[in-house]
Structures are given as C-alpha cells and as structure tokens.
Short mmCIF file of C-alpha atoms in Angstrom, two decimals:
data_model
loop_
_atom_site.label_atom_id
_atom_site.label_comp_id
_atom_site.label_asym_id
_atom_site.label_seq_id
_atom_site.Cartn_x
_atom_site.Cartn_y
_atom_site.Cartn_z
CA MET T 1 -5.35 -42.05 -56.15
CA MET T 2 -6.46 -38.82 -54.51
CA GLY T 3 -9.74 -38.81 -52.57
CA PRO T 4 -12.17 -35.86 -52.49
CA GLY T 5 -10.84 -34.74 -49.11
CA ALA T 6 -7.32 -34.26 -50.48
CA LEU T 7 -8.56 -31.81 -53.09
CA ILE T 8 -10.35 -29.74 -50.48
CA SER T 9 -7.39 -29.67 -48.11
CA ALA T 10 -5.18 -28.45 -50.97
CA ALA T 11 -7.67 -25.73 -51.95
CA PRO T 12 -7.30 -22.13 -50.76
CA SER T 13 -8.98 -21.52 -47.43
CA SER T 14 -11.83 -19.50 -48.98
CA TRP T 15 -12.79 -22.39 -51.27
CA ALA T 16 -12.51 -24.84 -48.38
CA MET T 17 -14.80 -22.61 -46.30
CA LEU T 18 -17.31 -22.35 -49.15
CA PHE T 19 -17.21 -26.13 -49.73
CA THR T 20 -17.67 -26.77 -46.01
CA LEU T 21 -20.63 -24.38 -45.82
CA VAL T 22 -22.33 -25.79 -48.91
CA SER T 23 -21.72 -29.43 -48.00
CA ALA T 24 -22.97 -28.86 -44.44
CA ASN T 25 -26.09 -27.17 -45.75
CA ILE T 26 -26.88 -29.83 -48.32
CA GLY T 27 -26.60 -32.52 -45.67
CA VAL T 28 -23.48 -34.36 -46.87
CA LYS T 29 -21.12 -34.42 -43.90
CA ASP T 30 -18.35 -36.59 -45.28
CA ILE T 31 -18.12 -36.61 -49.06
CA ALA T 32 -15.48 -39.36 -49.15
CA LEU T 33 -17.58 -41.66 -46.94
CA ALA T 34 -20.72 -40.90 -48.92
CA ALA T 35 -18.97 -41.71 -52.20
CA SER T 36 -17.68 -45.04 -50.86
CA ASP T 37 -21.16 -46.23 -49.92
CA SER T 38 -23.24 -47.00 -53.03
CA ARG T 39 -26.48 -46.35 -51.13
CA ASN T 40 -25.33 -42.83 -50.43
CA LEU T 41 -24.41 -42.13 -54.06
CA LYS T 42 -28.05 -41.40 -54.91
CA VAL T 43 -28.38 -39.11 -51.90
CA MET T 44 -25.13 -37.37 -52.77
CA ALA T 45 -26.22 -36.93 -56.41
CA LYS T 46 -29.55 -35.44 -55.32
CA LYS T 47 -27.87 -33.05 -52.89
CA ALA T 48 -25.28 -32.09 -55.51
CA ASP T 49 -28.12 -31.29 -57.94
CA GLU T 50 -29.78 -29.13 -55.26
CA ALA T 51 -26.53 -27.26 -54.62
CA ALA T 52 -25.96 -26.79 -58.37
CA ALA T 53 -29.50 -25.40 -58.79
CA LEU T 54 -28.87 -22.92 -55.99
CA MET T 55 -25.56 -21.90 -57.55
CA ARG T 56 -27.30 -21.36 -60.92
CA SER T 57 -29.79 -19.05 -59.20
CA LEU T 58 -26.93 -17.09 -57.67
CA SER T 59 -24.87 -17.07 -60.88
CA HIS T 60 -26.32 -13.79 -62.18
CA GLY T 61 -24.64 -10.74 -60.67
CA ALA T 62 -27.89 -8.78 -60.36
CA ARG T 63 -29.66 -11.57 -58.46
CA LEU T 64 -26.65 -12.01 -56.20
CA LYS T 65 -26.57 -8.26 -55.51
CA VAL T 66 -30.30 -8.27 -54.66
CA LEU T 67 -29.77 -11.18 -52.27
CA CYS T 68 -26.80 -9.35 -50.72
CA GLU T 69 -29.02 -6.33 -50.10
CA LEU T 70 -31.73 -8.56 -48.64
CA SER T 71 -29.25 -10.34 -46.38
CA ALA T 72 -29.17 -7.12 -44.34
CA GLY T 73 -32.95 -7.30 -43.88
CA GLU T 74 -36.28 -6.88 -45.57
CA LYS T 75 -36.51 -4.27 -48.35
CA SER T 76 -39.30 -2.82 -50.48
CA VAL T 77 -39.19 -3.00 -54.26
CA GLY T 78 -38.51 0.75 -54.37
CA GLU T 79 -35.55 0.37 -52.00
CA LEU T 80 -34.18 -2.50 -54.08
CA VAL T 81 -34.47 -0.46 -57.30
CA GLU T 82 -32.48 2.32 -55.65
CA LEU T 83 -29.85 0.04 -54.10
CA SER T 84 -29.38 -2.25 -57.10
CA GLY T 85 -29.30 0.38 -59.83
CA LEU T 86 -31.60 -1.83 -61.91
CA SER T 87 -34.71 -0.61 -63.68
CA GLN T 88 -37.95 -1.68 -62.00
CA SER T 89 -38.64 -3.95 -64.98
CA ALA T 90 -35.27 -5.74 -64.76
CA LEU T 91 -35.53 -6.02 -60.98
CA SER T 92 -39.02 -7.51 -61.28
CA GLN T 93 -37.70 -10.23 -63.60
CA HIS T 94 -34.93 -11.15 -61.17
CA LEU T 95 -37.29 -11.10 -58.18
CA ALA T 96 -39.73 -13.33 -60.09
CA ARG T 97 -36.98 -15.91 -60.64
CA LEU T 98 -35.94 -15.74 -56.98
CA ARG T 99 -39.60 -16.16 -55.93
CA GLU T 100 -40.11 -19.13 -58.29
CA GLU T 101 -37.14 -20.84 -56.68
CA ASN T 102 -38.37 -20.01 -53.15
CA LEU T 103 -35.23 -18.03 -52.36
CA VAL T 104 -37.13 -14.90 -51.36
CA ALA T 105 -40.37 -14.33 -49.48
CA THR T 106 -42.80 -11.46 -49.91
CA ARG T 107 -44.94 -9.45 -47.56
CA ARG T 108 -47.51 -6.90 -48.68
CA GLU T 109 -48.28 -3.79 -46.67
CA ALA T 110 -50.97 -1.71 -48.40
CA GLN T 111 -49.53 -1.17 -51.91
CA THR T 112 -45.92 -1.86 -50.96
CA ILE T 113 -44.34 -5.29 -51.40
CA TYR T 114 -41.41 -6.18 -49.16
CA TYR T 115 -38.89 -8.90 -49.94
CA SER T 116 -36.69 -10.95 -47.62
CA VAL T 117 -34.42 -13.97 -47.95
CA ALA T 118 -36.61 -17.03 -47.43
CA ASP T 119 -34.02 -19.78 -47.11
CA PRO T 120 -31.49 -19.76 -44.23
CA LYS T 121 -29.03 -21.72 -46.43
CA VAL T 122 -29.11 -18.92 -48.99
CA LEU T 123 -28.61 -16.32 -46.27
CA LYS T 124 -25.51 -18.17 -44.96
CA LEU T 125 -24.09 -18.62 -48.44
CA VAL T 126 -24.67 -15.00 -49.49
CA ARG T 127 -23.09 -13.73 -46.27
CA LEU T 128 -20.07 -15.97 -46.81
CA LEU T 129 -19.69 -14.78 -50.41
CA TYR T 130 -19.98 -11.19 -49.20
CA GLU T 131 -17.27 -11.81 -46.60
CA LEU T 132 -14.98 -13.47 -49.14
CA TYR T 133 -15.42 -10.97 -51.96
CA CYS T 134 -16.34 -7.72 -50.23
CA GLY T 135 -13.93 -7.99 -47.31
CA LYS T 136 -16.30 -7.93 -44.35
#
C-alpha cells in the first residue's frame, strides 16, 4: 500500500513544490501522520476544504491574471482594466468575487479605488504559479 508521501515523492518537482507550499500554508505539516491520527482527520478535512475553496477562486484565468498583476503591488481599477484586457464590467465582477472571498483588499483615494492582495498565502501561491508557468 502506498502512503500519501510516496505519491508526492514520485510527482514532478513542480507539483511537489506546489503541494509543499499549499500544505505548509494550510497548516498540515505531515499529511501521512495527520491521516493516521483519527483526531487529525477532521482538521485535515477542514484544511483540505479551505485549500479547495482557494483553488476554486483561482480556477478562472481572469481572476488568476488579476491576482498575478496585484502580486507585483497595489493597482487601481483603471490600471487593472488596462493590464488585464478585460472590460471594466467583467473586471468588476471578478474583483467582487475576490473581495467576497477576502483575497483582495481595497483602498480608496478620492474617487480612485486601489486593490492589493489581502492574504499572504494567496500571494505566495500566485508567485509560485507565476514562477512555474511563466518562467520567472
């Protein structure tokens, strides 16, 4: 019988890095140990649900691109429209979803609204995905 650790060690290094980053950020240090302890199964299930919810939020290319742009620093809505290539209406819908899920924070300066990544876990994950898929 193969344990969870064997699957990860057999995975390509990029998947292993992503798994390590996500598992470290969701608070599960040793998946095999957590699974063997029935008290930790509930904790592991909760953390897995949290990670899955985050992945669902990142699963749309436009939202991921917006978060990539924001990983470089705070941007105004106008800047994000220009950088993303989305209409202001479409961008607003994606930003609303990211706000609802507390993944971005806002700051108002006069009539301009600025967005930034609110969650350090999201920032780490987006930067890792950028490194893996965009080559930097």
